[in-house]
Amino acid sequence: QVHLVESGGGLVQPGGSLRLSCAASGFTISSYWMNWLRQAPGKGLEWVSTTKSGDNKYYADSVKGRFTISRDSAKNTLYLQMNSLKPEDTAVYYCATSPRLRLSSRKDDYNYWGQGTQVTVSS
């Protein structure tokens, strides 16, 4: 049974950093494209970043240069290092899998989801 559990969210001041984790079970993360998406209060789902293996890493323009996606195969865990955080990064962050490369904000393009972790950027 596929299971994704995010952690690492919290309250941080503007300019601060957080690292989100997504622990996967029931499958090997290298078998799927692994994605981070977010949903801000009152807004729709927004794609953030995607990776599968090696240097295949993709970022939304809004986070490029500030966020870094990575994975640890031994731990079967996906990460999102978030630096230089801004108030507009406040959202619930989700990890999700997709069988194909989907740089998309459409929920139907992803097959498994975690429960989400709240990130709040505020002074």
mmCIF file of N, CA and C in Angstrom:
data_model
loop_
_atom_site.group_PDB
_atom_site.id
_atom_site.type_symbol
_atom_site.label_atom_id
_atom_site.label_comp_id
_atom_site.label_asym_id
_atom_site.label_seq_id
_atom_site.Cartn_x
_atom_site.Cartn_y
_atom_site.Cartn_z
ATOM 1 N N GLN A 1 0.844 -1.189 0.000
ATOM 2 C CA GLN A 1 0.000 0.000 0.000
ATOM 3 C C GLN A 1 0.883 1.244 0.000
ATOM 4 N N VAL A 2 0.641 2.132 -0.965
ATOM 5 C CA VAL A 2 1.433 3.354 -1.078
ATOM 6 C C VAL A 2 1.056 4.319 0.031
ATOM 7 N N HIS A 3 2.086 4.885 0.655
ATOM 8 C CA HIS A 3 1.869 5.825 1.752
ATOM 9 C C HIS A 3 2.924 6.906 1.664
ATOM 10 N N LEU A 4 2.479 8.167 1.773
ATOM 11 C CA LEU A 4 3.389 9.319 1.757
ATOM 12 C C LEU A 4 3.112 10.150 3.002
ATOM 13 N N VAL A 5 4.163 10.488 3.732
ATOM 14 C CA VAL A 5 3.985 11.270 4.960
ATOM 15 C C VAL A 5 4.948 12.449 4.931
ATOM 16 N N GLU A 6 4.384 13.655 4.867
ATOM 17 C CA GLU A 6 5.201 14.866 4.874
ATOM 18 C C GLU A 6 5.472 15.318 6.308
ATOM 19 N N SER A 7 6.585 15.998 6.491
ATOM 20 C CA SER A 7 6.927 16.594 7.771
ATOM 21 C C SER A 7 7.878 17.755 7.531
ATOM 22 N N GLY A 8 8.109 18.542 8.575
ATOM 23 C CA GLY A 8 9.078 19.620 8.483
ATOM 24 C C GLY A 8 8.502 21.012 8.343
ATOM 25 N N GLY A 9 7.195 21.096 8.226
ATOM 26 C CA GLY A 9 6.581 22.411 8.114
ATOM 27 C C GLY A 9 6.623 23.151 9.441
ATOM 28 N N GLY A 10 6.225 24.418 9.407
ATOM 29 C CA GLY A 10 6.194 25.208 10.616
ATOM 30 C C GLY A 10 6.108 26.681 10.321
ATOM 31 N N LEU A 11 6.340 27.479 11.360
ATOM 32 C CA LEU A 11 6.325 28.934 11.249
ATOM 33 C C LEU A 11 7.756 29.439 11.143
ATOM 34 N N VAL A 12 8.004 30.270 10.150
ATOM 35 C CA VAL A 12 9.354 30.800 9.940
ATOM 36 C C VAL A 12 9.240 32.260 9.531
ATOM 37 N N GLN A 13 10.243 33.055 9.877
ATOM 38 C CA GLN A 13 10.245 34.467 9.499
ATOM 39 C C GLN A 13 10.661 34.627 8.038
ATOM 40 N N PRO A 14 10.247 35.700 7.401
ATOM 41 C CA PRO A 14 10.707 35.959 6.032
ATOM 42 C C PRO A 14 12.228 35.940 5.965
ATOM 43 N N GLY A 15 12.733 35.305 4.911
ATOM 44 C CA GLY A 15 14.175 35.139 4.749
ATOM 45 C C GLY A 15 14.718 33.870 5.370
ATOM 46 N N GLY A 16 13.888 33.177 6.138
ATOM 47 C CA GLY A 16 14.323 31.955 6.797
ATOM 48 C C GLY A 16 14.277 30.739 5.894
ATOM 49 N N SER A 17 14.585 29.597 6.493
ATOM 50 C CA SER A 17 14.662 28.339 5.744
ATOM 51 C C SER A 17 13.898 27.236 6.472
ATOM 52 N N LEU A 18 13.429 26.297 5.694
ATOM 53 C CA LEU A 18 12.824 25.062 6.205
ATOM 54 C C LEU A 18 13.196 23.936 5.253
ATOM 55 N N ARG A 19 13.234 22.722 5.785
ATOM 56 C CA ARG A 19 13.397 21.553 4.927
ATOM 57 C C ARG A 19 12.220 20.615 5.164
ATOM 58 N N LEU A 20 11.485 20.374 4.107
ATOM 59 C CA LEU A 20 10.370 19.444 4.158
ATOM 60 C C LEU A 20 10.840 18.051 3.772
ATOM 61 N N SER A 21 10.242 17.053 4.401
ATOM 62 C CA SER A 21 10.522 15.662 4.074
ATOM 63 C C SER A 21 9.233 14.963 3.675
ATOM 64 N N CYS A 22 9.366 13.983 2.832
ATOM 65 C CA CYS A 22 8.235 13.147 2.425
ATOM 66 C C CYS A 22 8.710 11.702 2.463
ATOM 67 N N ALA A 23 8.327 10.999 3.512
ATOM 68 C CA ALA A 23 8.720 9.602 3.664
ATOM 69 C C ALA A 23 7.744 8.710 2.919
ATOM 70 N N ALA A 24 8.279 7.877 2.037
ATOM 71 C CA ALA A 24 7.441 7.012 1.202
ATOM 72 C C ALA A 24 7.526 5.565 1.660
ATOM 73 N N SER A 25 6.426 4.855 1.545
ATOM 74 C CA SER A 25 6.398 3.423 1.827
ATOM 75 C C SER A 25 5.448 2.753 0.847
ATOM 76 N N GLY A 26 5.668 1.458 0.646
ATOM 77 C CA GLY A 26 4.817 0.711 -0.269
ATOM 78 C C GLY A 26 5.280 0.765 -1.715
ATOM 79 N N PHE A 27 6.320 1.531 -1.995
ATOM 80 C CA PHE A 27 6.879 1.608 -3.337
ATOM 81 C C PHE A 27 8.267 2.240 -3.214
ATOM 82 N N THR A 28 9.021 2.169 -4.301
ATOM 83 C CA THR A 28 10.341 2.785 -4.346
ATOM 84 C C THR A 28 10.227 4.121 -5.060
ATOM 85 N N ILE A 29 10.774 5.190 -4.442
ATOM 86 C CA ILE A 29 10.542 6.524 -5.008
ATOM 87 C C ILE A 29 11.151 6.680 -6.399
ATOM 88 N N SER A 30 12.139 5.848 -6.730
ATOM 89 C CA SER A 30 12.732 5.950 -8.062
ATOM 90 C C SER A 30 11.795 5.423 -9.153
ATOM 91 N N SER A 31 10.711 4.772 -8.747
ATOM 92 C CA SER A 31 9.790 4.212 -9.733
ATOM 93 C C SER A 31 8.748 5.211 -10.214
ATOM 94 N N TYR A 32 8.677 6.353 -9.559
ATOM 95 C CA TYR A 32 7.730 7.383 -9.939
ATOM 96 C C TYR A 32 8.442 8.728 -10.042
ATOM 97 N N TRP A 33 7.837 9.637 -10.795
ATOM 98 C CA TRP A 33 8.209 11.036 -10.683
ATOM 99 C C TRP A 33 7.662 11.518 -9.339
ATOM 100 N N MET A 34 8.528 12.200 -8.579
ATOM 101 C CA MET A 34 8.141 12.695 -7.259
ATOM 102 C C MET A 34 7.988 14.208 -7.328
ATOM 103 N N ASN A 35 6.927 14.704 -6.731
ATOM 104 C CA ASN A 35 6.552 16.094 -6.912
ATOM 105 C C ASN A 35 6.217 16.771 -5.584
ATOM 106 N N TRP A 36 6.450 18.064 -5.550
ATOM 107 C CA TRP A 36 5.938 18.920 -4.478
ATOM 108 C C TRP A 36 4.940 19.899 -5.099
ATOM 109 N N LEU A 37 3.809 20.013 -4.443
ATOM 110 C CA LEU A 37 2.804 21.008 -4.813
ATOM 111 C C LEU A 37 2.394 21.731 -3.538
ATOM 112 N N ARG A 38 1.738 22.869 -3.700
ATOM 113 C CA ARG A 38 1.293 23.616 -2.537
ATOM 114 C C ARG A 38 -0.054 24.277 -2.816
ATOM 115 N N GLN A 39 -0.735 24.569 -1.723
ATOM 116 C CA GLN A 39 -2.011 25.265 -1.836
ATOM 117 C C GLN A 39 -2.070 26.334 -0.755
ATOM 118 N N ALA A 40 -2.087 27.576 -1.187
ATOM 119 C CA ALA A 40 -2.184 28.711 -0.279
ATOM 120 C C ALA A 40 -3.637 28.927 0.114
ATOM 121 N N PRO A 41 -3.859 29.591 1.230
ATOM 122 C CA PRO A 41 -5.237 29.822 1.687
ATOM 123 C C PRO A 41 -6.067 30.536 0.619
ATOM 124 N N GLY A 42 -7.199 29.966 0.278
ATOM 125 C CA GLY A 42 -8.100 30.586 -0.677
ATOM 126 C C GLY A 42 -7.656 30.520 -2.120
ATOM 127 N N LYS A 43 -6.601 29.757 -2.399
ATOM 128 C CA LYS A 43 -6.080 29.667 -3.757
ATOM 129 C C LYS A 43 -6.071 28.219 -4.224
ATOM 130 N N GLY A 44 -5.823 28.051 -5.495
ATOM 131 C CA GLY A 44 -5.787 26.717 -6.082
ATOM 132 C C GLY A 44 -4.460 26.029 -5.864
ATOM 133 N N LEU A 45 -4.415 24.805 -6.316
ATOM 134 C CA LEU A 45 -3.198 24.010 -6.208
ATOM 135 C C LEU A 45 -2.124 24.580 -7.136
ATOM 136 N N GLU A 46 -0.886 24.609 -6.654
ATOM 137 C CA GLU A 46 0.227 25.130 -7.449
ATOM 138 C C GLU A 46 1.370 24.122 -7.456
ATOM 139 N N TRP A 47 1.799 23.734 -8.658
ATOM 140 C CA TRP A 47 2.968 22.862 -8.776
ATOM 141 C C TRP A 47 4.213 23.632 -8.354
ATOM 142 N N VAL A 48 5.116 22.973 -7.611
ATOM 143 C CA VAL A 48 6.327 23.606 -7.098
ATOM 144 C C VAL A 48 7.589 23.004 -7.707
ATOM 145 N N SER A 49 7.722 21.664 -7.656
ATOM 146 C CA SER A 49 8.984 21.066 -8.086
ATOM 147 C C SER A 49 8.792 19.581 -8.342
ATOM 148 N N THR A 50 9.671 19.030 -9.185
ATOM 149 C CA THR A 50 9.575 17.617 -9.583
ATOM 150 C C THR A 50 10.961 17.035 -9.777
ATOM 151 N N THR A 51 11.113 15.758 -9.414
ATOM 152 C CA THR A 51 12.347 15.039 -9.704
ATOM 153 C C THR A 51 12.033 13.560 -9.869
ATOM 154 N N LYS A 52 12.958 12.859 -10.517
ATOM 155 C CA LYS A 52 12.861 11.404 -10.521
ATOM 156 C C LYS A 52 14.225 10.797 -10.220
ATOM 157 N N SER A 53 15.202 11.210 -10.994
ATOM 158 C CA SER A 53 16.526 10.638 -10.778
ATOM 159 C C SER A 53 17.575 11.613 -11.274
ATOM 160 N N GLY A 54 18.762 11.480 -10.724
ATOM 161 C CA GLY A 54 19.890 12.264 -11.190
ATOM 162 C C GLY A 54 19.623 13.748 -11.225
ATOM 163 N N ASP A 55 19.912 14.345 -12.363
ATOM 164 C CA ASP A 55 19.780 15.790 -12.509
ATOM 165 C C ASP A 55 18.425 16.209 -13.064
ATOM 166 N N ASN A 56 17.503 15.279 -13.131
ATOM 167 C CA ASN A 56 16.156 15.627 -13.607
ATOM 168 C C ASN A 56 15.403 16.342 -12.502
ATOM 169 N N LYS A 57 15.553 17.666 -12.438
ATOM 170 C CA LYS A 57 14.899 18.481 -11.429
ATOM 171 C C LYS A 57 14.260 19.677 -12.111
ATOM 172 N N TYR A 58 13.043 19.941 -11.734
ATOM 173 C CA TYR A 58 12.277 21.015 -12.351
ATOM 174 C C TYR A 58 11.665 21.879 -11.250
ATOM 175 N N TYR A 59 11.588 23.183 -11.521
ATOM 176 C CA TYR A 59 11.077 24.122 -10.531
ATOM 177 C C TYR A 59 10.132 25.120 -11.168
ATOM 178 N N ALA A 60 9.115 25.503 -10.405
ATOM 179 C CA ALA A 60 8.282 26.617 -10.825
ATOM 180 C C ALA A 60 9.107 27.899 -10.777
ATOM 181 N N ASP A 61 8.799 28.836 -11.639
ATOM 182 C CA ASP A 61 9.546 30.096 -11.673
ATOM 183 C C ASP A 61 9.501 30.814 -10.329
ATOM 184 N N SER A 62 8.404 30.650 -9.609
ATOM 185 C CA SER A 62 8.224 31.358 -8.344
ATOM 186 C C SER A 62 9.183 30.890 -7.248
ATOM 187 N N VAL A 63 9.778 29.700 -7.428
ATOM 188 C CA VAL A 63 10.670 29.168 -6.383
ATOM 189 C C VAL A 63 12.070 28.908 -6.899
ATOM 190 N N LYS A 64 12.290 29.043 -8.185
ATOM 191 C CA LYS A 64 13.595 28.741 -8.783
ATOM 192 C C LYS A 64 14.679 29.601 -8.139
ATOM 193 N N GLY A 65 15.781 28.950 -7.766
ATOM 194 C CA GLY A 65 16.884 29.650 -7.126
ATOM 195 C C GLY A 65 16.758 29.727 -5.618
ATOM 196 N N ARG A 66 15.584 29.398 -5.089
ATOM 197 C CA ARG A 66 15.375 29.436 -3.629
ATOM 198 C C ARG A 66 15.104 28.045 -3.057
ATOM 199 N N PHE A 67 14.432 27.210 -3.816
ATOM 200 C CA PHE A 67 14.071 25.861 -3.356
ATOM 201 C C PHE A 67 14.933 24.826 -4.074
ATOM 202 N N THR A 68 15.238 23.731 -3.367
ATOM 203 C CA THR A 68 15.991 22.629 -3.951
ATOM 204 C C THR A 68 15.306 21.317 -3.611
ATOM 205 N N ILE A 69 14.985 20.551 -4.643
ATOM 206 C CA ILE A 69 14.388 19.235 -4.436
ATOM 207 C C ILE A 69 15.495 18.185 -4.462
ATOM 208 N N SER A 70 15.345 17.177 -3.614
ATOM 209 C CA SER A 70 16.328 16.094 -3.598
ATOM 210 C C SER A 70 15.653 14.836 -3.061
ATOM 211 N N ARG A 71 16.352 13.732 -3.195
ATOM 212 C CA ARG A 71 15.812 12.480 -2.675
ATOM 213 C C ARG A 71 16.931 11.624 -2.123
ATOM 214 N N ASP A 72 16.607 10.805 -1.146
ATOM 215 C CA ASP A 72 17.532 9.853 -0.558
ATOM 216 C C ASP A 72 16.948 8.467 -0.811
ATOM 217 N N SER A 73 17.529 7.757 -1.747
ATOM 218 C CA SER A 73 16.997 6.439 -2.113
ATOM 219 C C SER A 73 17.092 5.453 -0.958
ATOM 220 N N ALA A 74 18.159 5.552 -0.187
ATOM 221 C CA ALA A 74 18.338 4.616 0.927
ATOM 222 C C ALA A 74 17.235 4.782 1.968
ATOM 223 N N LYS A 75 16.786 6.034 2.146
ATOM 224 C CA LYS A 75 15.727 6.302 3.110
ATOM 225 C C LYS A 75 14.356 6.335 2.443
ATOM 226 N N ASN A 76 14.346 6.220 1.114
ATOM 227 C CA ASN A 76 13.084 6.291 0.358
ATOM 228 C C ASN A 76 12.309 7.562 0.708
ATOM 229 N N THR A 77 13.032 8.659 0.725
ATOM 230 C CA THR A 77 12.468 9.925 1.189
ATOM 231 C C THR A 77 12.779 11.038 0.197
ATOM 232 N N LEU A 78 11.799 11.897 -0.007
ATOM 233 C CA LEU A 78 11.914 13.082 -0.854
ATOM 234 C C LEU A 78 12.048 14.300 0.054
ATOM 235 N N TYR A 79 12.832 15.286 -0.386
ATOM 236 C CA TYR A 79 13.029 16.504 0.401
ATOM 237 C C TYR A 79 12.749 17.743 -0.440
ATOM 238 N N LEU A 80 12.463 18.821 0.266
ATOM 239 C CA LEU A 80 12.395 20.140 -0.360
ATOM 240 C C LEU A 80 13.063 21.116 0.587
ATOM 241 N N GLN A 81 14.257 21.569 0.210
ATOM 242 C CA GLN A 81 14.958 22.593 0.983
ATOM 243 C C GLN A 81 14.470 23.946 0.490
ATOM 244 N N MET A 82 13.922 24.725 1.414
ATOM 245 C CA MET A 82 13.345 26.018 1.063
ATOM 246 C C MET A 82 14.132 27.118 1.758
ATOM 247 N N ASN A 83 14.764 27.970 0.989
ATOM 248 C CA ASN A 83 15.550 29.081 1.513
ATOM 249 C C ASN A 83 14.928 30.402 1.078
ATOM 250 N N SER A 84 15.346 31.475 1.738
ATOM 251 C CA SER A 84 14.863 32.825 1.398
ATOM 252 C C SER A 84 13.344 32.849 1.307
ATOM 253 N N LEU A 85 12.716 32.295 2.307
ATOM 254 C CA LEU A 85 11.263 32.176 2.274
ATOM 255 C C LEU A 85 10.582 33.531 2.319
ATOM 256 N N LYS A 86 9.450 33.611 1.609
ATOM 257 C CA LYS A 86 8.670 34.832 1.510
ATOM 258 C C LYS A 86 7.265 34.578 2.055
ATOM 259 N N PRO A 87 6.561 35.612 2.470
ATOM 260 C CA PRO A 87 5.182 35.409 2.945
ATOM 261 C C PRO A 87 4.307 34.708 1.913
ATOM 262 N N GLU A 88 4.549 34.947 0.636
ATOM 263 C CA GLU A 88 3.744 34.305 -0.401
ATOM 264 C C GLU A 88 4.035 32.815 -0.560
ATOM 265 N N ASP A 89 5.039 32.304 0.155
ATOM 266 C CA ASP A 89 5.284 30.855 0.168
ATOM 267 C C ASP A 89 4.394 30.146 1.193
ATOM 268 N N THR A 90 3.648 30.908 1.978
ATOM 269 C CA THR A 90 2.744 30.311 2.957
ATOM 270 C C THR A 90 1.700 29.446 2.258
ATOM 271 N N ALA A 91 1.635 28.182 2.664
ATOM 272 C CA ALA A 91 0.737 27.225 2.015
ATOM 273 C C ALA A 91 0.833 25.888 2.736
ATOM 274 N N VAL A 92 -0.081 25.008 2.396
ATOM 275 C CA VAL A 92 0.072 23.599 2.740
ATOM 276 C C VAL A 92 0.855 22.954 1.597
ATOM 277 N N TYR A 93 1.921 22.283 1.948
ATOM 278 C CA TYR A 93 2.792 21.646 0.953
ATOM 279 C C TYR A 93 2.520 20.139 0.938
ATOM 280 N N TYR A 94 2.346 19.629 -0.281
ATOM 281 C CA TYR A 94 2.046 18.216 -0.476
ATOM 282 C C TYR A 94 3.125 17.563 -1.331
ATOM 283 N N CYS A 95 3.471 16.332 -1.014
ATOM 284 C CA CYS A 95 4.221 15.535 -1.980
ATOM 285 C C CYS A 95 3.233 14.594 -2.674
ATOM 286 N N ALA A 96 3.536 14.311 -3.913
ATOM 287 C CA ALA A 96 2.644 13.493 -4.727
ATOM 288 C C ALA A 96 3.460 12.765 -5.775
ATOM 289 N N THR A 97 2.951 11.622 -6.197
ATOM 290 C CA THR A 97 3.616 10.845 -7.233
ATOM 291 C C THR A 97 2.888 10.994 -8.561
ATOM 292 N N SER A 98 3.636 10.808 -9.636
ATOM 293 C CA SER A 98 3.022 10.757 -10.954
ATOM 294 C C SER A 98 3.775 9.735 -11.786
ATOM 295 N N PRO A 99 3.063 8.932 -12.586
ATOM 296 C CA PRO A 99 3.744 7.923 -13.402
ATOM 297 C C PRO A 99 4.507 8.523 -14.575
ATOM 298 N N ARG A 100 4.154 9.736 -14.947
ATOM 299 C CA ARG A 100 4.839 10.433 -16.029
ATOM 300 C C ARG A 100 5.256 11.816 -15.548
ATOM 301 N N LEU A 101 6.122 12.463 -16.328
ATOM 302 C CA LEU A 101 6.535 13.825 -16.001
ATOM 303 C C LEU A 101 5.346 14.753 -16.192
ATOM 304 N N ARG A 102 4.940 15.391 -15.111
ATOM 305 C CA ARG A 102 3.780 16.278 -15.140
ATOM 306 C C ARG A 102 4.136 17.555 -14.414
ATOM 307 N N LEU A 103 4.540 18.568 -15.106
ATOM 308 C CA LEU A 103 4.828 19.848 -14.466
ATOM 309 C C LEU A 103 3.519 20.624 -14.412
ATOM 310 N N SER A 104 2.614 20.115 -13.598
ATOM 311 C CA SER A 104 1.212 20.490 -13.677
ATOM 312 C C SER A 104 0.643 20.799 -12.307
ATOM 313 N N SER A 105 -0.340 21.695 -12.290
ATOM 314 C CA SER A 105 -1.064 21.997 -11.066
ATOM 315 C C SER A 105 -2.422 21.304 -11.011
ATOM 316 N N ARG A 106 -2.644 20.395 -11.939
ATOM 317 C CA ARG A 106 -3.910 19.658 -11.974
ATOM 318 C C ARG A 106 -3.854 18.463 -11.037
ATOM 319 N N LYS A 107 -4.778 18.386 -10.124
ATOM 320 C CA LYS A 107 -4.774 17.311 -9.142
ATOM 321 C C LYS A 107 -4.864 15.947 -9.811
ATOM 322 N N ASP A 108 -5.591 15.835 -10.906
ATOM 323 C CA ASP A 108 -5.793 14.547 -11.562
ATOM 324 C C ASP A 108 -4.536 14.006 -12.241
ATOM 325 N N ASP A 109 -3.495 14.844 -12.363
ATOM 326 C CA ASP A 109 -2.253 14.380 -12.972
ATOM 327 C C ASP A 109 -1.374 13.604 -12.001
ATOM 328 N N TYR A 110 -1.793 13.508 -10.756
ATOM 329 C CA TYR A 110 -0.999 12.848 -9.725
ATOM 330 C C TYR A 110 -1.810 11.708 -9.120
ATOM 331 N N ASN A 111 -1.149 10.595 -8.816
ATOM 332 C CA ASN A 111 -1.922 9.441 -8.388
ATOM 333 C C ASN A 111 -1.892 9.189 -6.885
ATOM 334 N N TYR A 112 -0.815 9.489 -6.196
ATOM 335 C CA TYR A 112 -0.780 9.325 -4.745
ATOM 336 C C TYR A 112 -0.345 10.632 -4.081
ATOM 337 N N TRP A 113 -0.943 10.913 -2.933
ATOM 338 C CA TRP A 113 -0.714 12.161 -2.214
ATOM 339 C C TRP A 113 -0.433 11.906 -0.743
ATOM 340 N N GLY A 114 0.383 12.783 -0.159
ATOM 341 C CA GLY A 114 0.504 12.815 1.287
ATOM 342 C C GLY A 114 -0.596 13.670 1.884
ATOM 343 N N GLN A 115 -0.555 13.796 3.206
ATOM 344 C CA GLN A 115 -1.609 14.543 3.903
ATOM 345 C C GLN A 115 -1.305 16.042 3.940
ATOM 346 N N GLY A 116 -0.087 16.418 3.636
ATOM 347 C CA GLY A 116 0.299 17.822 3.613
ATOM 348 C C GLY A 116 0.939 18.285 4.905
ATOM 349 N N THR A 117 1.757 19.331 4.796
ATOM 350 C CA THR A 117 2.385 19.950 5.960
ATOM 351 C C THR A 117 2.305 21.470 5.785
ATOM 352 N N GLN A 118 1.925 22.168 6.843
ATOM 353 C CA GLN A 118 1.708 23.603 6.778
ATOM 354 C C GLN A 118 3.020 24.364 6.896
ATOM 355 N N VAL A 119 3.223 25.288 5.988
ATOM 356 C CA VAL A 119 4.353 26.220 6.050
ATOM 357 C C VAL A 119 3.776 27.626 6.151
ATOM 358 N N THR A 120 4.173 28.341 7.188
ATOM 359 C CA THR A 120 3.725 29.715 7.384
ATOM 360 C C THR A 120 4.931 30.622 7.482
ATOM 361 N N VAL A 121 4.977 31.614 6.599
ATOM 362 C CA VAL A 121 6.090 32.567 6.581
ATOM 363 C C VAL A 121 5.540 33.915 7.025
ATOM 364 N N SER A 122 5.943 34.321 8.214
ATOM 365 C CA SER A 122 5.392 35.548 8.784
ATOM 366 C C SER A 122 6.317 36.087 9.858
ATOM 367 N N SER A 123 6.333 37.418 9.975
ATOM 368 C CA SER A 123 7.115 38.035 11.044
ATOM 369 C C SER A 123 6.245 38.276 12.273
#
